[in-house]
XYZ file of C-alpha atoms in Angstrom:
364
model
C -21.281 -14.933 2.073
C -18.875 -13.440 4.734
C -17.578 -10.052 3.992
C -14.126 -8.557 4.076
C -12.355 -5.575 2.608
C -8.960 -4.963 2.271
C -6.376 -2.122 3.315
C -3.628 -1.387 1.491
C -0.406 0.860 2.368
C 1.557 1.707 -0.618
C 5.696 4.107 -0.300
C 5.982 6.547 -3.025
C 9.389 6.795 -3.989
C 11.598 8.871 -6.272
C 11.816 6.714 -9.843
C 15.490 7.853 -9.686
C 16.539 7.384 -6.813
C 14.461 5.277 -5.113
C 14.538 7.248 -2.352
C 10.746 7.823 -0.372
C 9.455 11.092 -0.798
C 6.851 12.913 0.999
C 4.110 13.566 -1.765
C 1.633 11.864 0.013
C -0.805 14.563 0.077
C -0.316 16.738 -3.082
C -0.750 12.538 -4.375
C -4.169 11.730 -2.476
C -5.648 14.531 -4.075
C -4.671 13.866 -7.738
C -6.001 10.732 -7.469
C -9.332 12.096 -7.474
C -10.916 9.098 -5.397
C -11.968 11.423 -2.626
C -14.431 13.202 -4.776
C -16.400 10.119 -5.426
C -16.083 8.150 -1.997
C -15.370 11.812 0.380
C -11.892 10.644 1.076
C -13.270 7.364 2.512
C -10.718 5.057 0.096
C -7.371 6.505 0.017
C -5.610 8.588 2.864
C -2.468 9.237 4.222
C -0.528 7.735 6.996
C 2.454 8.127 9.920
C 4.763 9.396 7.289
C 4.552 11.536 4.711
C 6.025 9.491 1.483
C 3.140 7.222 2.656
C -0.766 6.590 0.848
C -3.196 3.913 2.571
C -6.006 2.332 -0.023
C -9.115 1.230 1.427
C -11.915 -1.249 -0.489
C -15.283 -1.164 0.149
C -16.576 -4.022 1.250
C -17.211 -6.945 -0.596
C -18.824 -10.265 -1.191
C -16.696 -11.692 -3.919
C -12.541 -12.259 -4.010
C -13.431 -10.923 -7.506
C -14.154 -7.705 -6.278
C -11.291 -6.915 -4.084
C -9.292 -7.606 -7.157
C -11.365 -5.457 -8.876
C -10.961 -2.582 -6.273
C -7.197 -3.208 -5.722
C -6.286 -2.602 -9.456
C -8.704 0.215 -9.322
C -6.672 2.464 -6.599
C -3.525 1.163 -7.651
C -4.127 2.591 -10.813
C -5.600 5.789 -10.081
C -2.839 6.142 -7.489
C -0.088 4.985 -9.561
C -1.079 8.270 -12.163
C -1.702 10.612 -10.032
C 1.856 9.875 -8.329
C 3.411 9.852 -12.104
C 1.665 13.457 -12.386
C 3.876 14.360 -9.267
C 6.918 12.457 -10.347
C 7.221 9.816 -8.166
C 5.780 6.044 -8.491
C 4.105 3.970 -5.870
C 5.591 0.995 -4.286
C 3.874 -2.297 -2.404
C 6.807 -3.830 -0.695
C 6.578 -3.810 3.176
C 9.900 -1.996 3.588
C 11.805 0.529 1.055
C 14.553 -0.864 -0.085
C 16.214 2.499 0.433
C 16.180 5.500 2.911
C 17.393 8.987 3.484
C 19.628 7.992 7.168
C 19.810 11.735 7.523
C 16.777 13.196 6.995
C 14.198 11.558 8.133
C 10.767 11.624 6.615
C 8.356 14.510 7.752
C 5.524 13.105 9.989
C 1.742 13.635 8.636
C 0.573 16.607 9.877
C -2.044 14.929 12.163
C -2.348 15.328 16.090
C -2.265 11.694 16.616
C 1.285 11.241 14.424
C 2.642 14.149 16.222
C 1.643 12.727 19.678
C 3.474 9.636 18.541
C 6.577 10.966 16.892
C 7.178 13.180 20.452
C 6.289 9.991 21.959
C 9.147 7.354 20.511
C 10.825 9.633 17.939
C 13.054 6.895 16.360
C 10.625 4.043 15.818
C 8.258 6.557 14.324
C 11.024 7.686 12.406
C 12.155 4.216 10.830
C 7.991 3.124 10.760
C 8.533 2.837 6.832
C 6.961 -0.094 6.675
C 3.717 -0.858 4.502
C 0.908 -3.474 5.435
C -2.275 -5.398 4.354
C -4.876 -5.132 6.277
C -8.017 -7.773 5.853
C -11.395 -7.126 7.574
C -13.536 -9.999 7.825
C -17.561 -9.588 9.159
C -18.679 -11.553 12.360
C -21.354 -11.582 13.869
C -20.776 -9.765 17.447
C -17.909 -8.787 19.455
C -18.215 -12.382 21.493
C -17.424 -14.190 18.204
C -14.520 -11.919 17.030
C -13.049 -13.083 19.984
C -13.969 -16.286 19.751
C -12.187 -15.727 16.188
C -8.832 -14.621 17.586
C -8.299 -17.416 20.075
C -8.596 -19.730 17.185
C -7.195 -17.888 14.610
C -3.954 -16.698 16.352
C -1.961 -20.228 15.754
C -2.122 -19.404 11.803
C -0.694 -15.853 12.013
C 2.940 -17.245 11.726
C 2.228 -18.891 8.648
C 0.258 -15.774 7.217
C 3.063 -13.785 7.666
C 5.528 -16.547 6.240
C 3.385 -16.458 2.493
C 3.406 -12.524 2.563
C 6.322 -11.858 3.482
C 7.758 -9.052 0.895
C 10.057 -6.986 2.925
C 13.888 -8.090 2.964
C 15.724 -4.588 2.015
C 16.281 -2.439 4.712
C 18.797 0.497 3.671
C 20.459 -0.780 0.604
C 20.863 -4.156 2.508
C 19.494 -7.449 2.685
C 18.520 -7.756 6.335
C 18.251 -11.406 6.133
C 15.297 -11.489 7.414
C 11.807 -12.309 4.483
C 9.360 -9.961 6.683
C 11.790 -7.497 8.022
C 8.129 -5.320 8.875
C 7.672 -7.561 11.146
C 9.944 -7.302 13.021
C 10.478 -3.347 13.157
C 6.807 -3.004 13.969
C 7.328 -5.681 16.719
C 8.576 -2.488 18.529
C 5.508 -0.551 20.071
C 3.891 -1.504 23.260
C 1.462 -2.926 22.516
C 2.318 -5.727 19.409
C 2.864 -9.202 17.904
C 0.745 -11.778 18.706
C -3.199 -11.041 20.319
C -3.312 -13.096 23.901
C -6.185 -15.336 24.951
C -9.297 -13.726 25.545
C -12.386 -15.368 27.860
C -15.206 -13.117 25.480
C -15.121 -9.727 24.135
C -15.679 -8.213 28.233
C -12.277 -9.229 29.156
C -10.853 -8.005 26.031
C -12.450 -4.916 26.118
C -11.195 -4.505 30.193
C -7.821 -5.346 29.479
C -7.317 -2.866 26.333
C -9.517 -0.131 28.692
C -6.462 -0.700 31.460
C -3.951 -0.213 29.044
C -5.343 2.664 27.752
C -6.372 4.370 31.377
C -2.879 3.298 32.629
C -1.240 5.745 29.373
C 0.725 2.558 28.259
C -1.075 3.429 24.576
C -2.809 6.713 23.693
C -5.911 4.992 21.827
C -6.646 1.973 20.799
C -5.201 2.625 17.368
C -2.071 2.338 18.642
C -2.934 -1.705 19.534
C -0.883 -3.226 16.749
C -1.789 -6.628 17.501
C -1.292 -8.712 14.238
C -4.822 -9.806 15.069
C -7.354 -7.596 16.873
C -11.381 -5.936 16.518
C -11.781 -3.080 14.947
C -12.961 -0.521 16.958
C -14.924 1.111 13.687
C -16.451 -1.805 11.558
C -18.367 -5.502 13.191
C -14.595 -7.173 11.911
C -11.967 -8.959 12.767
C -8.896 -6.988 11.306
C -5.718 -9.273 10.249
C -2.327 -7.205 10.329
C 0.267 -10.074 9.507
C 0.727 -9.326 6.274
C 3.214 -7.275 4.179
C 1.187 -5.556 1.351
C 1.717 -7.461 -1.324
C 3.582 -6.920 -5.345
C 0.454 -8.131 -7.018
C -3.306 -7.237 -6.504
C -3.338 -11.106 -7.440
C -1.559 -12.158 -3.775
C -3.210 -9.755 -2.132
C -6.688 -10.852 -3.215
C -4.762 -14.430 -2.440
C -3.796 -13.675 0.780
C -7.710 -12.170 1.532
C -8.977 -15.300 0.529
C -7.281 -17.644 2.815
C -8.337 -14.781 6.322
C -11.649 -15.229 5.110
C -11.510 -19.227 4.888
C -9.572 -19.011 8.710
C -12.474 -16.421 9.915
C -15.249 -18.698 8.257
C -13.855 -21.686 10.131
C -12.935 -20.558 13.612
C -16.560 -19.530 13.544
C -17.941 -22.799 12.496
C -15.411 -24.389 15.386
C -16.698 -22.162 18.038
C -20.581 -22.913 17.304
C -19.518 -26.414 17.293
C -18.126 -26.061 20.756
C -14.339 -27.308 19.897
C -12.053 -25.976 22.718
C -9.518 -23.413 21.964
C -6.007 -25.049 20.606
C -3.545 -24.563 22.677
C -0.067 -23.552 22.194
C 3.034 -22.464 24.522
C 3.231 -18.542 24.057
C 6.893 -18.911 23.668
C 6.583 -21.375 21.432
C 4.037 -19.295 18.962
C 6.191 -16.311 19.304
C 8.924 -18.024 18.078
C 7.273 -19.514 15.305
C 6.328 -15.904 14.419
C 10.418 -15.140 15.049
C 10.728 -17.941 12.198
C 8.660 -17.451 9.448
C 9.678 -13.625 9.119
C 12.793 -14.848 9.232
C 12.288 -17.456 6.162
C 9.289 -17.357 4.173
C 8.548 -19.701 2.368
C 12.402 -20.841 1.842
C 12.815 -23.637 5.203
C 10.499 -24.862 7.099
C 7.221 -23.354 9.282
C 6.330 -23.863 12.437
C 2.746 -25.640 11.775
C -0.154 -24.710 14.575
C 0.545 -28.440 16.340
C 4.050 -27.004 17.252
C 6.270 -29.303 14.929
C 8.538 -27.606 12.186
C 7.993 -29.118 8.528
C 8.391 -28.253 5.048
C 6.510 -24.785 4.028
C 4.454 -26.805 1.262
C 3.245 -28.665 3.587
C 2.045 -26.270 6.468
C 0.325 -24.404 3.666
C -1.094 -27.677 2.553
C -2.729 -28.652 5.818
C -3.928 -25.126 6.073
C -5.514 -25.653 2.898
C -7.058 -28.583 4.241
C -7.742 -26.627 7.546
C -10.372 -24.184 5.636
C -11.384 -26.586 3.409
C -15.020 -26.533 3.250
C -15.176 -22.226 3.789
C -13.271 -22.231 0.913
C -15.688 -24.522 -0.391
C -18.660 -22.598 0.767
C -17.554 -18.929 -0.268
C -16.742 -20.502 -3.989
C -13.239 -19.550 -3.904
C -11.626 -23.286 -3.606
C -10.065 -23.051 -7.254
C -8.578 -19.213 -7.438
C -6.954 -19.700 -3.907
C -5.584 -22.999 -4.569
C -4.228 -22.295 -7.819
C -2.711 -18.872 -6.543
C -0.622 -20.329 -3.317
C 0.368 -22.561 -6.150
C 1.967 -19.862 -8.210
C 2.880 -18.729 -4.522
C 4.688 -22.141 -3.977
C 6.223 -22.062 -7.778
C 7.226 -18.365 -7.632
C 8.360 -17.724 -4.140
C 7.191 -14.514 -1.814
C 7.896 -10.800 -2.606
C 10.791 -11.297 -0.373
C 12.241 -13.926 -2.497
C 11.700 -11.978 -5.650
C 12.751 -8.321 -4.362
C 15.990 -10.347 -3.255
C 16.991 -12.095 -6.429
C 16.727 -8.822 -8.376
C 18.841 -7.512 -5.879
C 21.327 -10.247 -5.726
C 21.734 -9.587 -9.400
C 21.174 -6.045 -9.655
C 21.742 -4.246 -6.397
C 19.340 -1.912 -4.524
C 17.745 0.113 -7.970
C 17.256 -2.955 -9.515
C 14.434 -4.144 -6.635
C 12.848 -0.539 -6.326
C 12.621 -1.154 -10.230
C 10.932 -4.397 -9.866
C 8.504 -3.338 -6.770
C 7.361 -0.606 -8.883
C 7.000 -2.305 -12.234
C 4.980 -4.510 -10.142
C 2.738 -2.628 -8.023
C 1.392 -0.344 -10.829
C -1.237 -2.824 -13.034
């Protein structure tokens, strides 16, 4: 079975004001996870109000869900001991616009703050990254070339960042917009093979346009640390169950792409401007309206999700994930995305009501 791993980023917020608080290092240490795993499961992030967790390598969705619940519980308990809460939302509903959250004391992060201070100050965004094992870097490039057409759909499904500075942005995934402002971001281009990928990436580094390969903020990329494709287009999810659903869908998409490449199927074509516009549309509306399908046609969001399910049906069946993923996708269509639910709470009670919803659902 194809292995997977999931990374989640959380915001630490004050339980009364809802503002992000710079307690990441204290919470990370209080969680006690580093004593068992050498610090690999929970780490700091760019800003001191953010923490990131990473599951071990998993074979099943049950493993993914179990680890995410365990990690969320450990961090939620540690946060409470320091007077804050974890918030699994793509953006905070509120932030202090007069006092930026301090940058984590790491040479790489200090360099980023010097390079783009305003972007770093506004990088209060939390994502979910899914790593799926691939047999080689060449196979990984074949996956990227086929997966990119589905990235807008995944973005819409995972939308969980409608609020910013106490206001409704009008976007379902404002995080997608914030992240798109970096030098190399958005949808990855098509590559001929892994040599083409590596040469073009190295050229960006050699020219000084990015400091290192970690600053390739494409929504899907080859991992530089693991033999995986890393899909990065999704907001962190309110519920661990929704993260499990997305992990299952992403794994199925990667398996489907590998099967297509092995069968010699051509890489599907899509005009870059249409694909970019489709991503913007997905970030704007989530699942509340139409979506662009991989063929470039505007369709009801539910119909595009059905097409996604049909496209990945064989892979889901092979992994034994069909029943779980289909049930969670149906729940998503019935209850709405995290953005829909945050927006409803905001409309009923303002930004603090949205913070309360996020905090309550983030902790198991």
